[in-house]
Amino acid sequence: MSFREHLTSEARHRQALAVGLVVPDNSRCVQCGICSFNCPIGIDVRQHAWLGKPVEDSHCLTCGTCIQKCPRGVLRFERGSLHLGATEVGR
Amino acid sequence: MTRHVIVGTGVAGVSAGLAIRSVDPGAEIVLIGHEPEKYYSRPGLAYLLSSEIPERMLFPMQARDFKARGLTVLDGIVERIDPTACSLHLRGGQEIAYDRLLVATGAAAVLPDLPGMDLKGVVKLDDFSDARRILRLARRGRRAVVVGGGITALEIVEGLARRGLRVHYLLRKERYWANVLDEAESRIVEGRLRHEGVTLHYHSDVEALLGKRGRVTGLRLAGGEQLACSLVAFAVGIRPRLELARAAGLNLDRGILVNEYLETGVARIYAAGDAAQVYDPLSGRHILDSLWNPAREQGRVAGLNMAGQRTAYIKKAAFNVTRLAGLTTTIIGAVGGGQDADLVGIARGDSEAWRDLPHAIACQTHTEVNRVRVMVGRRTLIGAVVMGDQTLSQPLQELITEQVDISPMRAALIQPGGAVVDRLLDFWSEWRQTHGPQ
Ligand SMILES: Cc1cc2nc3c(=O)[nH]c(=O)nc-3n(C[C@H](O)[C@H](O)[C@H](O)COP(=O)(O)OP(=O)(O)OC[C@H]3O[C@@H](n4cnc5c(N)ncnc54)[C@H](O)[C@@H]3O)c2cc1C
């Protein structure tokens, strides 16, 4: 990773930590598993996408890799608080 | 104890099994499939070709997950349904009785009837074994020809190009996917393919496959021109697998006709997924899709009905997000019409609904690679194609599937030179504040 990429990924990371959770839109998902494959800490993101549930895993780094790698725009950050476990997603 | 039997271990079958279990903890649920890999992400095969994912990751559920949910998975080919005796006959002689039966047999690639189709190196992309075969051939080969249209043809083209093969892509007429994309969209895709080193041939009809010692070595086009290659892939469309249903006397059209409860009309037998032709309230007709999520949802609803929970399947606007020549593309609702010479009917990741465009006005905005085309009906948006930048993908998905009344912005939207993206985003944000997910 170049220095510049490192800085932007750091910035994205901090922003994500501040703002929220990875949330799936399961109507877009075809269960290909690219998200789970690329999760640096091995969270089965695909299973969350199948269930349509936010990744409310306290280990989630909110690094955004799954969001970036998903070829179908299934995943996005939604505002919420990791610590309170609350999210603004009602679906 | 009620015994539910499901033919097909694709997403429709599995989703039905899970739905039955969710409302009936005691039911016996048996899934029968003849693919050795059983349940996997079929659309994910494209990412196997492009090396984005290894084989082992394509399985959303493991054998232990089926076991934990009390779903019995049997390996076998169902050869016959006997609706009078309520039983199935498997190849090899085994007979299985059912109380409720789901036919979720999916669809299979259509292959053209050409001399030389039986040569080694002539392939399609339906399942895991096809994907493995393509990968094996790609390792050995240097030149490939791809014939067909829609998403699958491009997925094969791109997968092979990425693996360093020289790829020739044959189109029968003058542009790619003419009954779903408009001309500008086709040209964007074709341009990107060329940029990736793919050679496009227009107005090209294959006349015969040529071979030596049982292996394909090339093909001859209708004009007499020959192309040398060691791999020929066909993706000219799919057809629901109907043999079982036909022999059992189910109501057929292009697929197995079902009502909104996914009932076939023959007592105790249901159908779902790519094999089923379901009622589409938007067009008022029964239509075919080859889409993962409708298959999943139909499976779920069929399962609930089989378990006695009467639930109607309400078909939504057909929707897919995919990559066309590396460009993320969302296709929603009705966007095109007519015929496409490269496809017989529909292909994988495709819907008949996309070709069902009634009267509508197209408004579009276009930069070099990003393009948005929105089909504006009288009161609602009825379809859209979003290529490249996906900012509008989710807003348009919601506005179209929820059939939101867009009258307040309609005039501004269709005005020539109107700021389409800003108008849509503003309108959607406002709508979302009052109606969207809280
Ligand atoms: C390369 C490719 C790309 C795709 N891209 C997309 C995409 O971008 N977006 C999208 O939404 N969808 C896409 N799809 C389509 C999607 O995969 C299908 O819509 C979905 O898999 C349909 O599920 P199903 O359960 O109805 O059928 P299937 O997944 O086809 O499963 C049917 C199963 O039944 C088995 N079977 C059939 N007859 C018998 C019998 N007599 N006895 C025993 N078993 C039997 C078959 O072997 C098969 O395993 C793509 C598919 C492919 C192959």
Coordinates of C-alpha atoms and ligand atoms in Angstrom, one line a residue:
Chain A
M1 CA 0.0 0.0 0.0
S2 CA 1.4 3.4 -0.9
F3 CA 1.7 6.1 1.7
R4 CA -1.1 8.1 0.1
E5 CA -3.4 5.0 0.0
H6 CA -2.5 4.3 3.6
L7 CA -3.5 7.8 4.6
T8 CA -6.8 7.7 2.8
S9 CA -7.6 4.3 4.1
E10 CA -6.8 5.5 7.6
A11 CA -9.0 8.5 7.1
R12 CA -11.8 6.3 5.8
H13 CA -11.3 4.0 8.8
R14 CA -11.6 6.8 11.3
Q15 CA -14.6 8.2 9.6
A16 CA -16.2 4.7 9.6
L17 CA -15.5 4.1 13.2
A18 CA -17.1 7.4 14.0
V19 CA -20.2 7.0 11.8
G20 CA -21.3 3.5 11.7
L21 CA -22.0 0.0 10.7
V22 CA -21.7 -2.0 7.5
V23 CA -25.3 -2.6 6.3
P24 CA -26.4 -4.9 3.5
D25 CA -29.1 -4.5 0.9
N26 CA -29.9 -8.1 0.4
S27 CA -31.9 -7.5 -2.8
R28 CA -28.6 -6.9 -4.5
C29 CA -26.7 -9.8 -3.1
V30 CA -26.0 -13.0 -5.0
Q31 CA -24.0 -14.7 -2.1
C32 CA -20.8 -14.8 -4.1
G33 CA -18.8 -14.5 -0.9
I34 CA -16.3 -11.9 -2.1
C35 CA -17.1 -9.9 1.1
S36 CA -16.3 -12.8 3.5
F37 CA -13.2 -13.7 1.5
N38 CA -11.8 -10.3 1.8
C39 CA -12.7 -9.5 5.4
P40 CA -9.3 -9.2 7.2
I41 CA -10.6 -10.7 10.4
G42 CA -12.8 -13.4 8.8
I43 CA -16.3 -12.1 9.6
D44 CA -18.8 -14.0 7.5
V45 CA -20.2 -10.8 6.0
R46 CA -22.1 -12.8 3.4
Q47 CA -24.2 -14.4 6.1
H48 CA -25.2 -10.9 7.3
A49 CA -26.1 -10.0 3.7
W50 CA -28.3 -13.1 3.4
L51 CA -30.1 -12.2 6.6
G52 CA -30.3 -8.5 5.7
K53 CA -28.7 -7.7 9.0
P54 CA -26.0 -5.0 9.8
V55 CA -22.6 -6.4 10.7
E56 CA -23.0 -5.8 14.4
D57 CA -19.9 -7.7 15.3
S58 CA -17.8 -5.9 17.9
H59 CA -14.7 -7.2 16.1
C60 CA -15.6 -5.4 12.8
L61 CA -12.8 -2.9 12.0
T62 CA -15.2 -1.0 9.7
C63 CA -12.2 -0.9 7.4
G64 CA -14.6 -0.8 4.4
T65 CA -12.8 -3.6 2.5
C66 CA -16.0 -5.6 2.0
I67 CA -17.8 -2.5 0.8
Q68 CA -15.1 -1.7 -1.7
K69 CA -14.7 -5.3 -3.0
C70 CA -18.4 -6.1 -3.4
P71 CA -19.1 -6.0 -7.1
R72 CA -22.8 -5.2 -6.7
G73 CA -23.0 -2.4 -4.2
V74 CA -24.7 -4.6 -1.6
L75 CA -22.9 -3.1 1.4
R76 CA -22.7 0.5 2.7
F77 CA -22.0 2.3 5.9
E78 CA -25.0 3.6 7.8
R79 CA -24.9 5.9 10.7
G80 CA -25.2 4.4 14.1
S81 CA -23.1 3.8 17.1
L82 CA -21.0 0.8 17.4
H83 CA -20.9 1.0 21.1
L84 CA -24.6 1.4 21.7
G85 CA -25.4 -1.1 18.9
A86 CA -28.0 1.3 17.6
T87 CA -28.4 2.0 14.0
E88 CA -30.6 4.2 11.9
V89 CA -31.5 1.3 9.5
G90 CA -35.0 0.1 10.0
R91 CA -35.0 -2.6 7.4
Chain B
M1 CA -45.4 -35.7 10.0
T2 CA -45.6 -33.8 6.7
R3 CA -42.9 -34.7 4.1
H4 CA -41.8 -31.8 1.9
V5 CA -39.7 -32.8 -1.1
I6 CA -37.8 -30.2 -3.2
V7 CA -36.3 -31.0 -6.6
G8 CA -33.3 -28.7 -7.1
T9 CA -30.7 -27.6 -4.6
G10 CA -30.3 -24.1 -6.1
V11 CA -31.3 -20.9 -4.2
A12 CA -35.0 -21.4 -4.9
G13 CA -35.0 -24.9 -3.4
V14 CA -32.8 -24.0 -0.4
S15 CA -34.8 -20.9 0.4
A16 CA -38.0 -22.9 0.3
G17 CA -36.5 -25.5 2.7
L18 CA -35.4 -22.8 5.1
A19 CA -38.9 -21.1 4.9
I20 CA -40.7 -24.4 5.7
R21 CA -38.4 -25.0 8.6
S22 CA -39.0 -21.5 10.0
V23 CA -42.7 -22.2 10.4
D24 CA -42.7 -26.0 11.0
P25 CA -40.0 -27.3 13.3
G26 CA -41.3 -30.9 12.9
A27 CA -41.7 -31.3 9.2
E28 CA -39.5 -33.6 7.2
I29 CA -37.7 -31.7 4.4
V30 CA -35.8 -33.4 1.7
L31 CA -33.9 -31.7 -1.1
I32 CA -32.8 -33.6 -4.1
G33 CA -30.2 -32.4 -6.6
H34 CA -27.9 -33.9 -9.1
E35 CA -25.0 -31.4 -9.1
P36 CA -22.2 -32.8 -6.9
E37 CA -21.6 -29.3 -5.4
K38 CA -25.3 -28.9 -4.5
Y39 CA -25.9 -25.3 -3.3
Y40 CA -23.5 -22.6 -4.3
S41 CA -23.5 -19.0 -5.7
R42 CA -24.2 -19.6 -9.3
P43 CA -23.7 -16.0 -10.3
G44 CA -20.4 -16.2 -8.4
L45 CA -19.0 -18.5 -11.1
A46 CA -18.2 -15.4 -13.0
Y47 CA -15.9 -14.3 -10.2
L48 CA -14.3 -17.7 -10.3
L49 CA -13.5 -17.1 -13.9
S50 CA -12.1 -13.6 -13.2
S51 CA -10.0 -15.0 -10.3
E52 CA -11.7 -12.8 -7.7
I53 CA -12.6 -15.7 -5.6
P54 CA -11.5 -19.3 -4.9
E55 CA -13.9 -22.2 -5.4
R56 CA -14.3 -22.9 -1.7
M57 CA -15.7 -19.5 -1.0
L58 CA -18.7 -20.0 -3.4
F59 CA -20.6 -22.0 -0.8
P60 CA -22.9 -20.0 1.5
M61 CA -23.9 -23.1 3.5
Q62 CA -21.9 -26.1 4.5
A63 CA -23.2 -29.7 5.0
R64 CA -23.3 -29.0 8.8
D65 CA -25.6 -26.0 8.2
F66 CA -28.1 -28.2 6.3
K67 CA -27.9 -30.7 9.1
A68 CA -28.3 -28.2 11.8
R69 CA -31.6 -27.0 10.2
G70 CA -32.8 -30.5 9.7
L71 CA -32.7 -30.3 5.9
T72 CA -31.8 -33.7 4.3
V73 CA -29.9 -33.3 1.0
L74 CA -30.0 -36.3 -1.3
D75 CA -27.9 -36.8 -4.4
G76 CA -29.9 -38.0 -7.3
I77 CA -31.7 -37.3 -10.6
V78 CA -35.4 -37.2 -10.4
E79 CA -36.7 -38.9 -13.5
R80 CA -40.4 -38.8 -13.0
I81 CA -43.1 -37.3 -10.9
D82 CA -46.3 -39.3 -10.3
P83 CA -48.9 -36.7 -9.2
T84 CA -51.6 -39.4 -8.6
A85 CA -49.5 -41.5 -6.3
C86 CA -47.7 -38.3 -4.9
S87 CA -44.3 -39.8 -5.4
L88 CA -41.0 -39.3 -7.2
H89 CA -38.9 -41.7 -9.1
L90 CA -35.1 -41.3 -9.1
R91 CA -32.7 -42.7 -11.6
G92 CA -31.6 -46.0 -10.2
G93 CA -35.1 -47.0 -9.1
Q94 CA -35.6 -45.3 -5.8
E95 CA -39.1 -44.0 -5.1
I96 CA -39.8 -41.2 -2.7
A97 CA -43.3 -40.2 -1.5
Y98 CA -44.2 -36.6 -0.9
D99 CA -47.0 -34.6 0.8
R100 CA -45.9 -31.4 -0.8
L101 CA -43.5 -31.1 -3.8
L102 CA -41.6 -28.1 -5.1
V103 CA -40.2 -28.2 -8.6
A104 CA -37.1 -25.8 -8.6
T105 CA -35.2 -27.3 -11.4
G106 CA -33.7 -24.0 -12.7
A107 CA -32.8 -23.3 -16.3
A108 CA -30.2 -24.6 -18.7
A109 CA -28.2 -23.0 -21.5
V110 CA -29.6 -23.3 -25.0
L111 CA -27.0 -24.6 -27.5
P112 CA -27.2 -23.9 -31.2
D113 CA -27.6 -26.8 -33.5
L114 CA -24.3 -26.5 -35.5
P115 CA -21.9 -29.1 -37.0
G116 CA -19.1 -29.8 -34.5
M117 CA -20.9 -28.9 -31.3
D118 CA -19.7 -32.2 -29.7
L119 CA -16.0 -31.3 -30.1
K120 CA -13.9 -30.9 -27.0
G121 CA -13.4 -27.2 -26.2
V122 CA -16.9 -26.2 -27.0
V123 CA -18.4 -24.9 -23.8
K124 CA -21.3 -23.1 -22.0
L125 CA -21.5 -21.6 -18.5
D126 CA -24.4 -23.1 -16.5
D127 CA -22.7 -24.7 -13.5
F128 CA -19.6 -25.5 -11.5
S129 CA -18.4 -28.2 -13.9
D130 CA -18.7 -25.8 -16.8
A131 CA -16.6 -23.2 -15.0
R132 CA -13.9 -25.7 -14.1
R133 CA -13.8 -26.9 -17.7
I134 CA -13.4 -23.3 -19.0
L135 CA -10.6 -22.7 -16.5
R136 CA -8.8 -25.9 -17.6
L137 CA -9.1 -25.0 -21.3
A138 CA -8.0 -21.4 -20.6
R139 CA -4.8 -22.7 -19.0
R140 CA -3.9 -24.6 -22.2
G141 CA -5.3 -22.3 -24.8
R142 CA -4.3 -19.0 -26.4
R143 CA -7.3 -18.0 -28.5
A144 CA -10.9 -18.2 -27.7
V145 CA -14.2 -17.2 -29.4
V146 CA -17.3 -16.2 -27.5
V147 CA -20.7 -16.3 -29.1
G148 CA -23.9 -14.8 -27.6
G149 CA -25.2 -11.9 -25.6
G150 CA -26.4 -10.6 -22.3
I151 CA -24.3 -10.8 -19.1
T152 CA -23.0 -14.3 -19.3
A153 CA -21.3 -13.9 -22.7
L154 CA -19.5 -10.8 -21.3
E155 CA -18.5 -12.6 -18.1
I156 CA -16.9 -15.3 -20.2
V157 CA -15.2 -12.8 -22.5
E158 CA -13.8 -10.9 -19.6
G159 CA -12.7 -13.9 -17.6
L160 CA -10.8 -15.3 -20.5
A161 CA -9.3 -11.9 -21.4
R162 CA -8.1 -11.5 -17.9
R163 CA -6.4 -14.8 -18.1
G164 CA -4.4 -13.7 -21.0
L165 CA -6.2 -15.3 -23.9
R166 CA -6.8 -13.5 -27.1
V167 CA -10.6 -13.3 -27.2
H168 CA -12.8 -12.8 -30.2
Y169 CA -16.4 -11.8 -29.4
L170 CA -19.0 -12.5 -32.2
L171 CA -22.1 -10.4 -32.5
R172 CA -24.8 -11.3 -35.0
K173 CA -25.9 -7.7 -35.7
E174 CA -24.5 -4.3 -35.2
R175 CA -24.4 -3.9 -31.4
Y176 CA -24.3 -5.6 -28.0
W177 CA -27.6 -6.4 -26.1
A178 CA -29.8 -4.3 -28.4
N179 CA -33.1 -5.1 -26.6
V180 CA -32.0 -4.0 -23.1
L181 CA -29.3 -1.3 -23.7
D182 CA -29.6 1.7 -25.9
E183 CA -27.1 2.4 -28.5
A184 CA -24.9 4.7 -26.4
E185 CA -24.8 2.1 -23.7
S186 CA -23.9 -0.7 -26.1
R187 CA -21.1 1.4 -27.5
I188 CA -19.6 2.1 -24.1
V189 CA -19.5 -1.6 -23.4
E190 CA -18.0 -2.4 -26.8
G191 CA -15.4 0.3 -26.4
R192 CA -14.3 -1.0 -23.1
L193 CA -14.0 -4.5 -24.4
R194 CA -11.8 -3.3 -27.2
H195 CA -9.7 -1.4 -24.7
E196 CA -9.2 -4.7 -22.9
G197 CA -7.8 -6.2 -26.1
V198 CA -11.0 -8.1 -27.1
T199 CA -11.6 -8.2 -30.9
L200 CA -15.3 -7.7 -31.7
H201 CA -16.8 -9.1 -34.9
Y202 CA -20.1 -7.6 -36.0
H203 CA -22.6 -9.3 -38.4
S204 CA -21.0 -12.6 -37.7
D205 CA -22.9 -15.9 -37.8
V206 CA -21.2 -19.2 -36.9
E207 CA -21.8 -21.8 -39.6
A208 CA -19.7 -24.7 -38.3
L209 CA -17.2 -25.6 -35.7
L210 CA -14.0 -27.1 -37.0
G211 CA -11.9 -29.7 -35.3
K212 CA -9.1 -32.2 -35.3
R213 CA -9.0 -35.5 -33.4
G214 CA -12.1 -34.6 -31.5
R215 CA -10.9 -31.1 -30.4
V216 CA -12.1 -27.8 -31.6
T217 CA -9.5 -25.9 -33.7
G218 CA -11.6 -23.1 -35.0
L219 CA -14.8 -22.1 -36.6
R220 CA -16.2 -21.0 -39.9
L221 CA -18.4 -17.9 -40.3
A222 CA -21.3 -17.6 -42.7
G223 CA -19.3 -15.5 -45.1
G224 CA -16.6 -18.3 -45.3
E225 CA -14.1 -16.6 -43.0
Q226 CA -12.4 -18.9 -40.5
L227 CA -11.2 -18.1 -37.0
A228 CA -8.6 -20.4 -35.3
C229 CA -9.2 -21.1 -31.6
S230 CA -9.0 -23.8 -29.0
L231 CA -12.1 -22.7 -27.0
V232 CA -15.5 -21.7 -28.2
A233 CA -18.1 -20.5 -25.6
F234 CA -21.8 -20.2 -26.3
A235 CA -24.0 -18.0 -24.2
V236 CA -27.0 -17.6 -26.5
G237 CA -29.8 -17.8 -23.8
I238 CA -31.3 -20.2 -21.4
R239 CA -34.5 -22.3 -21.2
P240 CA -36.2 -23.5 -18.0
R241 CA -35.8 -27.2 -17.4
L242 CA -39.3 -28.5 -18.0
E243 CA -39.0 -32.2 -18.8
L244 CA -40.2 -33.3 -15.3
A245 CA -43.0 -30.8 -15.2
R246 CA -44.2 -31.7 -18.7
A247 CA -44.3 -35.4 -18.1
A248 CA -46.2 -34.7 -14.8
G249 CA -48.8 -32.7 -16.7
L250 CA -48.1 -29.3 -15.1
N251 CA -49.3 -26.2 -17.0
L252 CA -46.5 -24.9 -19.2
D253 CA -45.8 -21.9 -21.3
R254 CA -42.2 -20.9 -21.6
G255 CA -41.8 -22.0 -18.0
I256 CA -43.9 -23.7 -15.4
L257 CA -47.0 -21.5 -15.0
V258 CA -47.8 -20.7 -11.4
N259 CA -50.3 -18.5 -9.6
E260 CA -49.3 -16.0 -6.9
Y261 CA -49.1 -18.7 -4.3
L262 CA -46.6 -20.5 -6.6
E263 CA -49.1 -23.3 -7.1
T264 CA -48.9 -25.2 -10.4
G265 CA -52.6 -26.1 -10.5
V266 CA -51.8 -29.8 -9.9
A267 CA -52.6 -30.6 -6.3
R268 CA -49.7 -30.4 -3.8
I269 CA -47.2 -29.3 -6.5
Y270 CA -45.5 -25.9 -6.5
A271 CA -42.8 -24.4 -8.7
A272 CA -40.3 -21.5 -8.1
G273 CA -37.1 -19.9 -9.4
D274 CA -35.7 -19.9 -13.0
A275 CA -38.0 -22.8 -13.9
A276 CA -41.2 -20.9 -13.0
Q277 CA -43.1 -18.4 -15.1
V278 CA -44.7 -16.0 -12.5
Y279 CA -47.3 -13.3 -12.7
D280 CA -45.9 -9.8 -13.0
P281 CA -48.5 -7.2 -11.8
L282 CA -46.5 -4.4 -13.6
S283 CA -47.0 -5.9 -17.1
G284 CA -50.1 -8.0 -16.3
R285 CA -48.4 -11.1 -17.8
H286 CA -46.6 -14.2 -16.7
I287 CA -42.9 -13.7 -17.2
L288 CA -39.5 -15.5 -16.9
D289 CA -36.5 -14.1 -14.9
S290 CA -33.2 -15.7 -14.4
L291 CA -32.3 -13.7 -11.3
W292 CA -31.0 -14.9 -7.9
N293 CA -33.2 -12.7 -5.7
P294 CA -36.6 -13.4 -7.3
A295 CA -35.6 -17.1 -7.2
R296 CA -34.8 -16.8 -3.5
E297 CA -38.1 -14.9 -2.8
Q298 CA -40.2 -17.3 -4.8
G299 CA -38.6 -20.2 -3.0
R300 CA -39.4 -18.6 0.3
V301 CA -43.0 -17.9 -0.6
A302 CA -43.5 -21.4 -2.1
G303 CA -42.1 -22.9 1.1
L304 CA -44.5 -20.9 3.3
N305 CA -47.5 -22.0 1.2
M306 CA -46.3 -25.6 1.3
A307 CA -46.2 -25.4 5.1
G308 CA -49.7 -24.0 5.1
Q309 CA -49.1 -20.3 5.6
R310 CA -51.0 -18.8 2.7
T311 CA -48.7 -16.1 1.3
A312 CA -48.9 -14.3 -2.0
Y313 CA -45.8 -13.6 -4.1
I314 CA -45.8 -10.0 -5.3
K315 CA -43.3 -9.6 -8.0
K316 CA -41.3 -6.5 -7.9
A317 CA -39.6 -4.6 -10.7
A318 CA -36.8 -6.8 -12.1
F319 CA -33.5 -5.6 -10.9
N320 CA -29.8 -6.6 -11.3
V321 CA -26.5 -5.0 -10.5
T322 CA -23.7 -6.5 -12.6
R323 CA -20.5 -5.6 -14.4
L324 CA -20.5 -5.1 -18.1
A325 CA -17.0 -4.9 -19.4
G326 CA -15.8 -4.0 -15.9
L327 CA -18.3 -1.2 -15.5
T328 CA -20.8 -1.6 -12.7
T329 CA -24.2 -1.4 -14.2
T330 CA -27.7 -1.4 -12.6
I331 CA -30.7 -2.4 -14.7
I332 CA -34.1 -1.9 -13.2
G333 CA -37.7 -2.2 -14.5
A334 CA -38.6 -1.8 -18.2
V335 CA -35.7 -0.3 -20.2
G336 CA -35.9 -1.8 -23.7
G337 CA -37.8 -3.8 -26.2
G338 CA -37.8 -5.9 -29.3
Q339 CA -35.5 -8.7 -30.2
D340 CA -31.8 -9.2 -29.8
A341 CA -30.2 -11.4 -32.5
D342 CA -27.6 -12.7 -30.0
L343 CA -30.1 -14.3 -27.6
V344 CA -32.8 -16.8 -27.8
G345 CA -35.3 -15.5 -25.2
I346 CA -33.4 -14.5 -22.0
A347 CA -30.0 -15.1 -20.6
R348 CA -28.6 -15.5 -17.1
G349 CA -29.0 -12.6 -14.8
D350 CA -31.8 -11.4 -17.1
S351 CA -35.5 -10.7 -17.1
E352 CA -38.2 -10.6 -19.7
A353 CA -39.5 -7.6 -17.9
W354 CA -36.6 -5.4 -19.0
R355 CA -37.8 -5.7 -22.6
D356 CA -41.4 -4.7 -21.8
L357 CA -41.2 -1.0 -22.3
P358 CA -44.6 0.7 -22.6
H359 CA -44.8 4.4 -23.7
A360 CA -42.2 6.3 -21.8
I361 CA -39.8 9.2 -22.3
A362 CA -36.1 8.6 -21.9
C363 CA -34.1 11.2 -20.1
Q364 CA -30.4 10.7 -19.8
T365 CA -27.1 12.1 -18.8
H366 CA -23.8 11.0 -20.0
T367 CA -20.1 11.5 -19.4
E368 CA -17.4 9.5 -21.0
V369 CA -18.1 6.3 -19.0
N370 CA -20.8 7.3 -16.5
R371 CA -24.3 7.2 -17.9
V372 CA -27.8 7.3 -16.4
R373 CA -30.9 6.6 -18.4
V374 CA -34.3 6.9 -16.7
M375 CA -37.5 5.8 -18.4
V376 CA -40.2 8.3 -17.3
G377 CA -43.8 7.1 -17.4
R378 CA -46.9 9.1 -16.8
R379 CA -46.8 9.2 -13.0
T380 CA -43.9 6.9 -12.1
L381 CA -40.4 6.0 -13.2
I382 CA -40.6 2.7 -15.0
G383 CA -37.0 1.7 -15.6
A384 CA -33.4 2.8 -15.5
V385 CA -29.9 1.9 -16.5
V386 CA -27.1 3.2 -14.4
M387 CA -23.6 2.7 -15.7
G388 CA -20.4 3.5 -14.0
D389 CA -21.0 5.9 -11.1
Q390 CA -23.6 4.2 -8.9
T391 CA -24.8 7.2 -6.9
L392 CA -28.2 6.9 -8.4
S393 CA -28.5 3.2 -8.3
Q394 CA -30.1 2.9 -4.9
P395 CA -32.4 6.0 -5.3
L396 CA -33.7 4.7 -8.6
Q397 CA -34.1 1.2 -7.2
E398 CA -36.3 2.6 -4.5
L399 CA -38.2 5.1 -6.6
I400 CA -39.0 2.4 -9.3
T401 CA -39.7 -0.6 -7.1
E402 CA -41.9 1.5 -4.7
Q403 CA -43.7 3.1 -7.8
V404 CA -43.3 6.5 -6.2
D405 CA -45.5 9.2 -7.8
I406 CA -42.9 11.5 -9.4
S407 CA -45.5 14.0 -10.9
P408 CA -44.0 16.9 -8.9
M409 CA -40.7 16.6 -10.7
R410 CA -41.8 15.1 -14.0
A411 CA -41.8 18.2 -16.1
A412 CA -38.4 19.3 -14.8
L413 CA -37.0 15.9 -15.4
I414 CA -37.9 15.5 -19.0
Q415 CA -37.0 19.1 -19.9
P416 CA -34.1 18.9 -22.3
G417 CA -30.8 19.7 -20.7
G418 CA -32.4 19.3 -17.2
A419 CA -30.0 18.4 -14.4
V420 CA -31.2 14.8 -14.2
V421 CA -28.9 13.6 -11.5
D422 CA -29.5 16.5 -9.1
R423 CA -33.2 16.5 -9.7
L424 CA -33.5 12.8 -8.9
L425 CA -31.2 13.0 -5.9
D426 CA -33.1 15.9 -4.4
F427 CA -36.5 14.3 -5.1
W428 CA -35.3 11.0 -3.6
S429 CA -33.9 12.6 -0.4
E430 CA -37.1 14.4 0.2
W431 CA -39.2 11.3 -0.5
R432 CA -37.0 9.2 1.8
Q433 CA -37.4 11.6 4.7
T434 CA -41.1 11.0 4.7
H435 CA -41.4 7.5 3.3
G436 CA -38.1 5.7 3.3
P437 CA -36.7 3.3 5.8
Q438 CA -36.7 5.1 9.2
Ligands
LIG1 C1 -22.8 -17.3 -15.1 C2 -24.0 -16.9 -14.4 C3 -24.2 -15.5 -14.1 C4 -25.4 -15.1 -13.5 N1 -25.5 -13.8 -13.2 C5 -26.6 -13.4 -12.4 C6 -26.7 -12.0 -12.0 O1 -25.8 -11.2 -12.4 N2 -27.7 -11.7 -11.3 C7 -28.7 -12.5 -10.9 O2 -29.6 -12.1 -10.2 N3 -28.6 -13.8 -11.3 C8 -27.6 -14.3 -12.1 N4 -27.5 -15.6 -12.5 C9 -28.8 -16.4 -12.4 C10 -29.0 -17.1 -11.0 O3 -27.9 -17.8 -10.7 C11 -30.3 -17.9 -11.1 O4 -31.3 -17.1 -11.3 C12 -30.5 -18.8 -9.9 O5 -29.4 -19.6 -9.6 C13 -31.8 -19.6 -10.0 O6 -32.0 -20.4 -9.0 P1 -32.9 -21.7 -9.1 O7 -32.8 -22.3 -7.7 O8 -34.2 -21.4 -9.6 O9 -32.2 -22.7 -10.1 P2 -30.7 -23.3 -10.2 O10 -29.7 -22.5 -9.4 O11 -30.4 -23.5 -11.6 O12 -30.8 -24.7 -9.5 C14 -31.6 -25.8 -10.0 C15 -30.9 -27.1 -9.6 O13 -31.8 -28.1 -9.9 C16 -31.1 -29.2 -10.3 N5 -32.0 -30.1 -11.1 C17 -32.6 -29.8 -12.3 N6 -33.4 -30.9 -12.7 C18 -33.2 -31.9 -11.8 C19 -33.6 -33.2 -11.6 N7 -34.5 -33.7 -12.5 N8 -33.2 -34.0 -10.6 C20 -32.3 -33.4 -9.7 N9 -31.9 -32.2 -9.7 C21 -32.3 -31.4 -10.8 C22 -30.0 -28.6 -11.2 O14 -28.9 -29.5 -11.3 C23 -29.6 -27.4 -10.3 O15 -28.7 -27.7 -9.4 C24 -26.4 -16.0 -13.1 C25 -26.2 -17.4 -13.4 C26 -25.0 -17.8 -14.1 C27 -24.8 -19.3 -14.3

